[in-house]
PDB file of C-alpha atoms in Angstrom:
ATOM      1  CA  MET A 289     -20.100  11.401  16.409  1.00  0.00           C
ATOM      2  CA  GLY A 290     -20.196   7.843  15.084  1.00  0.00           C
ATOM      3  CA  PRO A 291     -19.093   6.368  11.823  1.00  0.00           C
ATOM      4  CA  PRO A 292     -21.273   7.174   8.801  1.00  0.00           C
ATOM      5  CA  SER A 293     -22.147   3.549   7.874  1.00  0.00           C
ATOM      6  CA  GLN A 294     -23.556   2.627  11.207  1.00  0.00           C
ATOM      7  CA  GLY A 295     -27.110   3.825  11.346  1.00  0.00           C
ATOM      8  CA  VAL A 296     -29.838   2.736  13.711  1.00  0.00           C
ATOM      9  CA  ALA A 297     -29.186  -0.699  15.156  1.00  0.00           C
ATOM     10  CA  THR A 298     -31.764  -3.449  15.357  1.00  0.00           C
ATOM     11  CA  LYS A 299     -32.964  -4.406  18.809  1.00  0.00           C
ATOM     12  CA  ASP A 300     -30.523  -7.332  18.892  1.00  0.00           C
ATOM     13  CA  ASP A 301     -27.388  -5.453  17.796  1.00  0.00           C
ATOM     14  CA  ILE A 302     -24.735  -4.759  20.393  1.00  0.00           C
ATOM     15  CA  GLU A 303     -22.413  -1.797  19.988  1.00  0.00           C
ATOM     16  CA  LEU A 304     -19.290  -1.094  21.987  1.00  0.00           C
ATOM     17  CA  ARG A 305     -17.339   2.168  21.794  1.00  0.00           C
ATOM     18  CA  LEU A 306     -13.932   2.323  23.415  1.00  0.00           C
ATOM     19  CA  GLY A 307     -10.504   3.805  22.914  1.00  0.00           C
ATOM     20  CA  ALA A 308      -8.608   2.397  19.930  1.00  0.00           C
ATOM     21  CA  GLU A 309      -5.986   0.764  22.158  1.00  0.00           C
ATOM     22  CA  LEU A 310      -4.523  -2.756  22.120  1.00  0.00           C
ATOM     23  CA  GLU A 311      -5.221  -3.208  25.838  1.00  0.00           C
ATOM     24  CA  HIS A 312      -8.961  -3.310  25.058  1.00  0.00           C
ATOM     25  CA  LEU A 313      -8.674  -6.435  22.888  1.00  0.00           C
ATOM     26  CA  PRO A 314      -9.403  -8.914  25.728  1.00  0.00           C
ATOM     27  CA  LEU A 315     -12.702  -7.132  26.458  1.00  0.00           C
ATOM     28  CA  ILE A 316     -13.762  -7.271  22.795  1.00  0.00           C
ATOM     29  CA  ARG A 317     -12.766 -10.961  22.481  1.00  0.00           C
ATOM     30  CA  SER A 318     -14.730 -11.748  25.641  1.00  0.00           C
ATOM     31  CA  LEU A 319     -17.823  -9.988  24.318  1.00  0.00           C
ATOM     32  CA  ALA A 320     -17.501 -11.806  20.963  1.00  0.00           C
ATOM     33  CA  SER A 321     -17.281 -15.121  22.795  1.00  0.00           C
ATOM     34  CA  SER A 322     -20.327 -14.395  24.972  1.00  0.00           C
ATOM     35  CA  ILE A 323     -22.458 -13.328  22.023  1.00  0.00           C
ATOM     36  CA  ALA A 324     -21.431 -16.361  19.954  1.00  0.00           C
ATOM     37  CA  MET A 325     -22.207 -18.718  22.881  1.00  0.00           C
ATOM     38  CA  ARG A 326     -25.673 -17.232  23.257  1.00  0.00           C
ATOM     39  CA  ALA A 327     -26.186 -17.698  19.506  1.00  0.00           C
ATOM     40  CA  ASP A 328     -25.378 -21.431  19.870  1.00  0.00           C
ATOM     41  CA  PHE A 329     -22.079 -21.394  18.005  1.00  0.00           C
ATOM     42  CA  ASP A 330     -19.909 -24.414  18.799  1.00  0.00           C
ATOM     43  CA  LEU A 331     -16.590 -24.077  20.634  1.00  0.00           C
ATOM     44  CA  ASP A 332     -14.436 -24.240  17.471  1.00  0.00           C
ATOM     45  CA  MET A 333     -16.505 -21.527  15.794  1.00  0.00           C
ATOM     46  CA  ILE A 334     -16.286 -19.365  18.910  1.00  0.00           C
ATOM     47  CA  ALA A 335     -12.487 -19.752  18.981  1.00  0.00           C
ATOM     48  CA  ASP A 336     -12.292 -18.824  15.271  1.00  0.00           C
ATOM     49  CA  LEU A 337     -14.522 -15.803  15.809  1.00  0.00           C
ATOM     50  CA  LYS A 338     -12.453 -14.573  18.774  1.00  0.00           C
ATOM     51  CA  LEU A 339      -9.239 -14.799  16.731  1.00  0.00           C
ATOM     52  CA  ALA A 340     -10.846 -13.040  13.764  1.00  0.00           C
ATOM     53  CA  VAL A 341     -12.258 -10.235  15.927  1.00  0.00           C
ATOM     54  CA  ASP A 342      -8.850  -9.797  17.537  1.00  0.00           C
ATOM     55  CA  GLU A 343      -7.129  -9.616  14.131  1.00  0.00           C
ATOM     56  CA  ALA A 344      -9.683  -7.154  12.704  1.00  0.00           C
ATOM     57  CA  CYS A 345      -9.403  -4.846  15.723  1.00  0.00           C
ATOM     58  CA  SER A 346      -5.590  -5.050  15.798  1.00  0.00           C
ATOM     59  CA  THR A 347      -5.461  -4.211  12.091  1.00  0.00           C
ATOM     60  CA  LEU A 348      -7.493  -1.047  12.633  1.00  0.00           C
ATOM     61  CA  ILE A 349      -5.932   0.026  15.927  1.00  0.00           C
ATOM     62  CA  VAL A 350      -2.550   0.457  14.239  1.00  0.00           C
ATOM     63  CA  ARG A 351      -4.233   2.603  11.548  1.00  0.00           C
ATOM     64  CA  ALA A 352      -6.206   4.745  14.017  1.00  0.00           C
ATOM     65  CA  VAL A 353      -5.619   8.430  14.595  1.00  0.00           C
ATOM     66  CA  PRO A 354      -4.188   8.800  18.143  1.00  0.00           C
ATOM     67  CA  GLU A 355      -6.721   9.283  20.934  1.00  0.00           C
ATOM     68  CA  THR A 356      -9.621   8.117  18.761  1.00  0.00           C
ATOM     69  CA  ARG A 357     -12.474   5.753  19.539  1.00  0.00           C
ATOM     70  CA  MET A 358     -13.056   2.336  18.047  1.00  0.00           C
ATOM     71  CA  VAL A 359     -16.647   1.328  17.320  1.00  0.00           C
ATOM     72  CA  CYS A 360     -17.468  -2.396  17.426  1.00  0.00           C
ATOM     73  CA  ARG A 361     -20.889  -3.699  16.406  1.00  0.00           C
ATOM     74  CA  PHE A 362     -22.138  -7.247  16.737  1.00  0.00           C
ATOM     75  CA  ALA A 363     -25.269  -8.056  14.734  1.00  0.00           C
ATOM     76  CA  LEU A 364     -27.025 -11.391  15.011  1.00  0.00           C
ATOM     77  CA  GLY A 365     -29.000 -12.626  12.033  1.00  0.00           C
ATOM     78  CA  LYS A 366     -30.478 -15.950  11.041  1.00  0.00           C
ATOM     79  CA  GLY A 367     -27.672 -18.377  11.828  1.00  0.00           C
ATOM     80  CA  GLU A 368     -24.922 -15.768  11.536  1.00  0.00           C
ATOM     81  CA  LEU A 369     -23.026 -13.210  13.523  1.00  0.00           C
ATOM     82  CA  ARG A 370     -21.716 -10.095  11.752  1.00  0.00           C
ATOM     83  CA  PHE A 371     -18.978  -8.039  13.401  1.00  0.00           C
ATOM     84  CA  THR A 372     -18.115  -4.556  12.165  1.00  0.00           C
ATOM     85  CA  VAL A 373     -15.262  -2.508  13.600  1.00  0.00           C
ATOM     86  CA  SER A 374     -14.296   1.038  12.621  1.00  0.00           C
ATOM     87  CA  VAL A 375     -11.815   3.745  13.583  1.00  0.00           C
ATOM     88  CA  VAL A 376     -10.865   7.180  12.347  1.00  0.00           C
ATOM     89  CA  THR A 377      -7.748   7.076  10.188  1.00  0.00           C
ATOM     90  CA  ALA A 378      -5.625   9.524   8.238  1.00  0.00           C
ATOM     91  CA  ARG A 379      -4.873   6.879   5.572  1.00  0.00           C
ATOM     92  CA  ASP A 380      -6.801   6.891   2.321  1.00  0.00           C
ATOM     93  CA  THR A 381      -6.819   3.143   1.668  1.00  0.00           C
ATOM     94  CA  PRO A 382      -8.389   0.195   3.478  1.00  0.00           C
ATOM     95  CA  PRO A 383      -6.205  -2.590   4.898  1.00  0.00           C
ATOM     96  CA  SER A 384      -4.485  -4.734   2.265  1.00  0.00           C
ATOM     97  CA  THR A 385      -6.292  -7.924   1.315  1.00  0.00           C
ATOM     98  CA  LYS A 386      -2.875  -9.420   0.464  1.00  0.00           C
ATOM     99  CA  SER A 387      -1.461  -9.258   4.001  1.00  0.00           C
ATOM    100  CA  PHE A 388      -1.006 -12.283   6.252  1.00  0.00           C
ATOM    101  CA  GLY A 389      -3.512 -10.792   8.703  1.00  0.00           C
ATOM    102  CA  TRP A 390      -6.142 -10.567   5.990  1.00  0.00           C
ATOM    103  CA  GLN A 391      -5.513 -14.201   5.050  1.00  0.00           C
ATOM    104  CA  VAL A 392      -6.139 -15.094   8.706  1.00  0.00           C
ATOM    105  CA  LEU A 393      -9.446 -13.198   8.607  1.00  0.00           C
ATOM    106  CA  THR A 394     -10.654 -14.926   5.454  1.00  0.00           C
ATOM    107  CA  THR A 395      -9.646 -18.341   6.798  1.00  0.00           C
ATOM    108  CA  LEU A 396     -11.441 -17.915  10.129  1.00  0.00           C
ATOM    109  CA  THR A 397     -14.670 -16.353   8.829  1.00  0.00           C
ATOM    110  CA  ASP A 398     -17.223 -16.901   6.085  1.00  0.00           C
ATOM    111  CA  SER A 399     -16.704 -13.420   4.682  1.00  0.00           C
ATOM    112  CA  ALA A 400     -14.487 -10.400   5.319  1.00  0.00           C
ATOM    113  CA  SER A 401     -14.512  -6.959   3.763  1.00  0.00           C
ATOM    114  CA  SER A 402     -12.951  -3.561   4.366  1.00  0.00           C
ATOM    115  CA  TRP A 403     -13.652  -0.060   3.118  1.00  0.00           C
ATOM    116  CA  ILE A 404     -13.089   3.651   3.727  1.00  0.00           C
ATOM    117  CA  GLU A 405     -15.825   6.261   4.139  1.00  0.00           C
ATOM    118  CA  GLY A 406     -15.706  10.010   4.318  1.00  0.00           C
ATOM    119  CA  HIS A 407     -12.219  10.463   2.842  1.00  0.00           C
ATOM    120  CA  THR A 408     -11.788  13.815   1.108  1.00  0.00           C
ATOM    121  CA  GLY A 409      -8.302  13.262  -0.314  1.00  0.00           C
ATOM    122  CA  ASN A 410      -6.988  16.407   1.407  1.00  0.00           C
ATOM    123  CA  GLY A 411      -5.240  14.624   4.257  1.00  0.00           C
ATOM    124  CA  GLN A 412      -8.469  14.754   6.244  1.00  0.00           C
ATOM    125  CA  ALA A 413      -9.437  11.923   8.540  1.00  0.00           C
ATOM    126  CA  SER A 414     -11.934   9.312   7.441  1.00  0.00           C
ATOM    127  CA  TRP A 415     -13.491   6.141   8.830  1.00  0.00           C
ATOM    128  CA  VAL A 416     -11.969   2.755   7.989  1.00  0.00           C
ATOM    129  CA  TYR A 417     -14.050  -0.411   8.475  1.00  0.00           C
ATOM    130  CA  VAL A 418     -13.571  -4.142   8.641  1.00  0.00           C
ATOM    131  CA  GLU A 419     -16.643  -6.372   8.573  1.00  0.00           C
ATOM    132  CA  LEU A 420     -16.628 -10.109   9.284  1.00  0.00           C
ATOM    133  CA  THR A 421     -19.391 -12.672   9.066  1.00  0.00           C
ATOM    134  CA  LYS A 422     -19.390 -16.070  10.746  1.00  0.00           C
ATOM    135  CA  ARG A 423     -22.239 -18.476   9.954  1.00  0.00           C
ATOM    136  CA  ARG A 424     -23.386 -21.549  11.839  1.00  0.00           C
ATOM    137  CA  PRO A 425     -23.523 -24.612   9.646  1.00  0.00           C
ATOM    138  CA  GLU A 426     -27.040 -25.489   8.611  1.00  0.00           C
ATOM    139  CA  THR A 427     -28.354 -28.508  10.404  1.00  0.00           C
ATOM    140  CA  SER A 428     -30.802 -30.844   8.793  1.00  0.00           C
ATOM    141  CA  GLY A 429     -33.574 -31.976  11.024  1.00  0.00           C
TER     142      GLY A 429
END
């Protein structure tokens, strides 16, 4: 069963489901890079996006319930790439926006947010999300 926020994808969305393990980070970074290249992001923006995706995934992997899956979604829009990552967690709060890692995310992307869904407050597991958006600069023709 997937996370509650992630409904039907558009035809251009790409979703990857894999174990919430640090050894999978190179695969996710590689996919982020490939998608950004195809969307005509420049090399600096691609490098920023790869670092941000790595930081977002690392942040959630350490919060994940053992043996759980991580769900990564890449969504291309007009001049932007949105990346959403989620894992099942036993914690009842999203990642701190005051941490160094969060400062890295907000520096490397145009927007970053995090939230929890499905938490009952009874020690039950819920989904924790991080969503990043990276926009191409508008070019005047």
